[in-house]
Amino acid sequence: MKTKLLTAVVAITALGGIVPPSNAGGVVAADTTVTIQVQGRDFSGYVKSSKPMRCADGRKVTLFKQVGAEQDRSVDQRVASDTASLNGDRYQWSTGNTGQRGKFYARAGKIDGCKPDSSKTLRTE
């Protein structure tokens, strides 16, 4: 019995341990990039991914008003949201005129097979 246990421990060690559940099946989430631009108080941008049909098309993008010096979704205010749709050869989102001033960023949350991303923060006056 001790021999079987020792053999199992040696085998696991030789294989580099047990594969964590997040990497089970070898599935790697695709990178996602969210951009933001502002004209006056109109916000828009693009969702980009190496897997655009899965990670960009119809992807929900939320516009946040940043409260502090850094992005923090636990305290930042949700202002608007949109879903990215094909515009030419890119997937665009747009909230239109929010009527608000301040610091804003866009966020596409994590979905199956796709990583989340937040844009840079922009300031409106």
PDB file of N, CA and C in Angstrom, residues 59-101:
ATOM      1  N   ARG A  59     -21.220  42.477 -27.205  1.00  0.00           N
ATOM      2  CA  ARG A  59     -20.620  42.578 -25.868  1.00  0.00           C
ATOM      3  C   ARG A  59     -21.139  43.815 -25.157  1.00  0.00           C
ATOM      4  N   LYS A  60     -21.582  43.636 -23.921  1.00  0.00           N
ATOM      5  CA  LYS A  60     -22.072  44.753 -23.126  1.00  0.00           C
ATOM      6  C   LYS A  60     -20.893  45.577 -22.629  1.00  0.00           C
ATOM      7  N   VAL A  61     -20.990  46.891 -22.823  1.00  0.00           N
ATOM      8  CA  VAL A  61     -19.988  47.843 -22.347  1.00  0.00           C
ATOM      9  C   VAL A  61     -20.696  48.815 -21.415  1.00  0.00           C
ATOM     10  N   THR A  62     -20.131  48.999 -20.227  1.00  0.00           N
ATOM     11  CA  THR A  62     -20.707  49.896 -19.234  1.00  0.00           C
ATOM     12  C   THR A  62     -19.806  51.111 -19.071  1.00  0.00           C
ATOM     13  N   LEU A  63     -20.420  52.288 -19.067  1.00  0.00           N
ATOM     14  CA  LEU A  63     -19.702  53.536 -18.856  1.00  0.00           C
ATOM     15  C   LEU A  63     -19.777  53.882 -17.378  1.00  0.00           C
ATOM     16  N   PHE A  64     -18.609  54.124 -16.763  1.00  0.00           N
ATOM     17  CA  PHE A  64     -18.530  54.473 -15.354  1.00  0.00           C
ATOM     18  C   PHE A  64     -18.018  55.897 -15.188  1.00  0.00           C
ATOM     19  N   LYS A  65     -18.560  56.587 -14.185  1.00  0.00           N
ATOM     20  CA  LYS A  65     -18.022  57.881 -13.767  1.00  0.00           C
ATOM     21  C   LYS A  65     -17.091  57.594 -12.596  1.00  0.00           C
ATOM     22  N   GLN A  66     -15.826  57.936 -12.779  1.00  0.00           N
ATOM     23  CA  GLN A  66     -14.803  57.636 -11.780  1.00  0.00           C
ATOM     24  C   GLN A  66     -14.898  58.631 -10.630  1.00  0.00           C
ATOM     25  N   VAL A  67     -14.943  58.119  -9.403  1.00  0.00           N
ATOM     26  CA  VAL A  67     -15.096  58.963  -8.224  1.00  0.00           C
ATOM     27  C   VAL A  67     -13.737  59.402  -7.667  1.00  0.00           C
ATOM     28  N   GLY A  68     -12.809  58.473  -7.522  1.00  0.00           N
ATOM     29  CA  GLY A  68     -11.508  58.784  -6.922  1.00  0.00           C
ATOM     30  C   GLY A  68     -10.414  58.952  -7.963  1.00  0.00           C
ATOM     31  N   ALA A  69      -9.182  58.814  -7.494  1.00  0.00           N
ATOM     32  CA  ALA A  69      -8.014  58.982  -8.357  1.00  0.00           C
ATOM     33  C   ALA A  69      -7.797  57.778  -9.272  1.00  0.00           C
ATOM     34  N   GLU A  70      -8.302  56.612  -8.875  1.00  0.00           N
ATOM     35  CA  GLU A  70      -8.135  55.366  -9.642  1.00  0.00           C
ATOM     36  C   GLU A  70      -9.498  54.754  -9.964  1.00  0.00           C
ATOM     37  N   GLN A  71      -9.537  53.937 -11.008  1.00  0.00           N
ATOM     38  CA  GLN A  71     -10.767  53.214 -11.325  1.00  0.00           C
ATOM     39  C   GLN A  71     -11.063  52.219 -10.201  1.00  0.00           C
ATOM     40  N   ASP A  72     -12.299  52.236  -9.730  1.00  0.00           N
ATOM     41  CA  ASP A  72     -12.740  51.310  -8.676  1.00  0.00           C
ATOM     42  C   ASP A  72     -14.237  51.085  -8.853  1.00  0.00           C
ATOM     43  N   ARG A  73     -14.586  49.988  -9.503  1.00  0.00           N
ATOM     44  CA  ARG A  73     -15.994  49.720  -9.823  1.00  0.00           C
ATOM     45  C   ARG A  73     -16.866  49.552  -8.582  1.00  0.00           C
ATOM     46  N   SER A  74     -16.264  49.310  -7.415  1.00  0.00           N
ATOM     47  CA  SER A  74     -17.079  49.154  -6.208  1.00  0.00           C
ATOM     48  C   SER A  74     -17.641  50.490  -5.720  1.00  0.00           C
ATOM     49  N   VAL A  75     -17.027  51.606  -6.128  1.00  0.00           N
ATOM     50  CA  VAL A  75     -17.526  52.924  -5.715  1.00  0.00           C
ATOM     51  C   VAL A  75     -17.880  53.828  -6.894  1.00  0.00           C
ATOM     52  N   ASP A  76     -17.324  53.556  -8.074  1.00  0.00           N
ATOM     53  CA  ASP A  76     -17.606  54.388  -9.244  1.00  0.00           C
ATOM     54  C   ASP A  76     -19.055  54.228  -9.680  1.00  0.00           C
ATOM     55  N   GLN A  77     -19.612  55.284 -10.244  1.00  0.00           N
ATOM     56  CA  GLN A  77     -21.030  55.329 -10.609  1.00  0.00           C
ATOM     57  C   GLN A  77     -21.249  54.794 -12.023  1.00  0.00           C
ATOM     58  N   ARG A  78     -22.173  53.838 -12.162  1.00  0.00           N
ATOM     59  CA  ARG A  78     -22.580  53.383 -13.493  1.00  0.00           C
ATOM     60  C   ARG A  78     -23.452  54.473 -14.102  1.00  0.00           C
ATOM     61  N   VAL A  79     -23.069  54.889 -15.322  1.00  0.00           N
ATOM     62  CA  VAL A  79     -23.769  55.992 -15.972  1.00  0.00           C
ATOM     63  C   VAL A  79     -24.668  55.491 -17.092  1.00  0.00           C
ATOM     64  N   ALA A  80     -24.150  54.604 -17.926  1.00  0.00           N
ATOM     65  CA  ALA A  80     -24.893  54.117 -19.089  1.00  0.00           C
ATOM     66  C   ALA A  80     -24.253  52.826 -19.572  1.00  0.00           C
ATOM     67  N   SER A  81     -24.931  52.156 -20.481  1.00  0.00           N
ATOM     68  CA  SER A  81     -24.343  50.957 -21.099  1.00  0.00           C
ATOM     69  C   SER A  81     -24.854  50.834 -22.525  1.00  0.00           C
ATOM     70  N   ASP A  82     -24.144  50.042 -23.303  1.00  0.00           N
ATOM     71  CA  ASP A  82     -24.512  49.769 -24.683  1.00  0.00           C
ATOM     72  C   ASP A  82     -23.923  48.420 -25.048  1.00  0.00           C
ATOM     73  N   THR A  83     -24.396  47.849 -26.135  1.00  0.00           N
ATOM     74  CA  THR A  83     -23.801  46.621 -26.648  1.00  0.00           C
ATOM     75  C   THR A  83     -23.063  46.958 -27.937  1.00  0.00           C
ATOM     76  N   ALA A  84     -21.883  46.380 -28.071  1.00  0.00           N
ATOM     77  CA  ALA A  84     -21.073  46.637 -29.262  1.00  0.00           C
ATOM     78  C   ALA A  84     -21.692  45.941 -30.465  1.00  0.00           C
ATOM     79  N   SER A  85     -21.713  46.640 -31.576  1.00  0.00           N
ATOM     80  CA  SER A  85     -22.233  46.049 -32.815  1.00  0.00           C
ATOM     81  C   SER A  85     -21.311  46.427 -33.973  1.00  0.00           C
ATOM     82  N   LEU A  86     -21.385  45.629 -35.002  1.00  0.00           N
ATOM     83  CA  LEU A  86     -20.496  45.801 -36.147  1.00  0.00           C
ATOM     84  C   LEU A  86     -20.785  47.127 -36.850  1.00  0.00           C
ATOM     85  N   ASN A  87     -19.737  47.917 -37.018  1.00  0.00           N
ATOM     86  CA  ASN A  87     -19.806  49.180 -37.741  1.00  0.00           C
ATOM     87  C   ASN A  87     -18.603  49.179 -38.674  1.00  0.00           C
ATOM     88  N   GLY A  88     -18.816  48.871 -39.938  1.00  0.00           N
ATOM     89  CA  GLY A  88     -17.707  48.682 -40.874  1.00  0.00           C
ATOM     90  C   GLY A  88     -17.038  47.357 -40.564  1.00  0.00           C
ATOM     91  N   ASP A  89     -15.790  47.402 -40.156  1.00  0.00           N
ATOM     92  CA  ASP A  89     -15.084  46.167 -39.821  1.00  0.00           C
ATOM     93  C   ASP A  89     -14.717  46.109 -38.341  1.00  0.00           C
ATOM     94  N   ARG A  90     -15.350  46.989 -37.514  1.00  0.00           N
ATOM     95  CA  ARG A  90     -15.064  47.018 -36.078  1.00  0.00           C
ATOM     96  C   ARG A  90     -16.367  47.000 -35.280  1.00  0.00           C
ATOM     97  N   TYR A  91     -16.248  46.620 -34.011  1.00  0.00           N
ATOM     98  CA  TYR A  91     -17.411  46.533 -33.133  1.00  0.00           C
ATOM     99  C   TYR A  91     -17.450  47.762 -32.231  1.00  0.00           C
ATOM    100  N   GLN A  92     -18.448  48.601 -32.459  1.00  0.00           N
ATOM    101  CA  GLN A  92     -18.534  49.903 -31.801  1.00  0.00           C
ATOM    102  C   GLN A  92     -19.642  49.921 -30.760  1.00  0.00           C
ATOM    103  N   TRP A  93     -19.409  50.676 -29.698  1.00  0.00           N
ATOM    104  CA  TRP A  93     -20.431  50.966 -28.698  1.00  0.00           C
ATOM    105  C   TRP A  93     -20.563  52.487 -28.589  1.00  0.00           C
ATOM    106  N   SER A  94     -21.719  52.957 -28.133  1.00  0.00           N
ATOM    107  CA  SER A  94     -21.934  54.393 -27.979  1.00  0.00           C
ATOM    108  C   SER A  94     -23.056  54.621 -26.977  1.00  0.00           C
ATOM    109  N   THR A  95     -22.820  55.522 -26.038  1.00  0.00           N
ATOM    110  CA  THR A  95     -23.864  55.847 -25.065  1.00  0.00           C
ATOM    111  C   THR A  95     -24.594  57.126 -25.435  1.00  0.00           C
ATOM    112  N   GLY A  96     -24.062  57.866 -26.389  1.00  0.00           N
ATOM    113  CA  GLY A  96     -24.651  59.156 -26.708  1.00  0.00           C
ATOM    114  C   GLY A  96     -24.288  60.174 -25.643  1.00  0.00           C
ATOM    115  N   ASN A  97     -25.048  61.258 -25.584  1.00  0.00           N
ATOM    116  CA  ASN A  97     -24.765  62.361 -24.679  1.00  0.00           C
ATOM    117  C   ASN A  97     -25.259  62.038 -23.278  1.00  0.00           C
ATOM    118  N   THR A  98     -24.338  61.948 -22.331  1.00  0.00           N
ATOM    119  CA  THR A  98     -24.706  61.655 -20.942  1.00  0.00           C
ATOM    120  C   THR A  98     -25.081  62.914 -20.174  1.00  0.00           C
ATOM    121  N   GLY A  99     -24.665  64.082 -20.690  1.00  0.00           N
ATOM    122  CA  GLY A  99     -24.951  65.338 -20.006  1.00  0.00           C
ATOM    123  C   GLY A  99     -24.123  65.538 -18.751  1.00  0.00           C
ATOM    124  N   GLN A 100     -23.142  64.674 -18.526  1.00  0.00           N
ATOM    125  CA  GLN A 100     -22.365  64.752 -17.292  1.00  0.00           C
ATOM    126  C   GLN A 100     -20.930  65.189 -17.549  1.00  0.00           C
ATOM    127  N   ARG A 101     -20.352  65.812 -16.533  1.00  0.00           N
ATOM    128  CA  ARG A 101     -18.943  66.185 -16.554  1.00  0.00           C
ATOM    129  C   ARG A 101     -18.199  65.321 -15.548  1.00  0.00           C
TER     130      ARG A 101
END
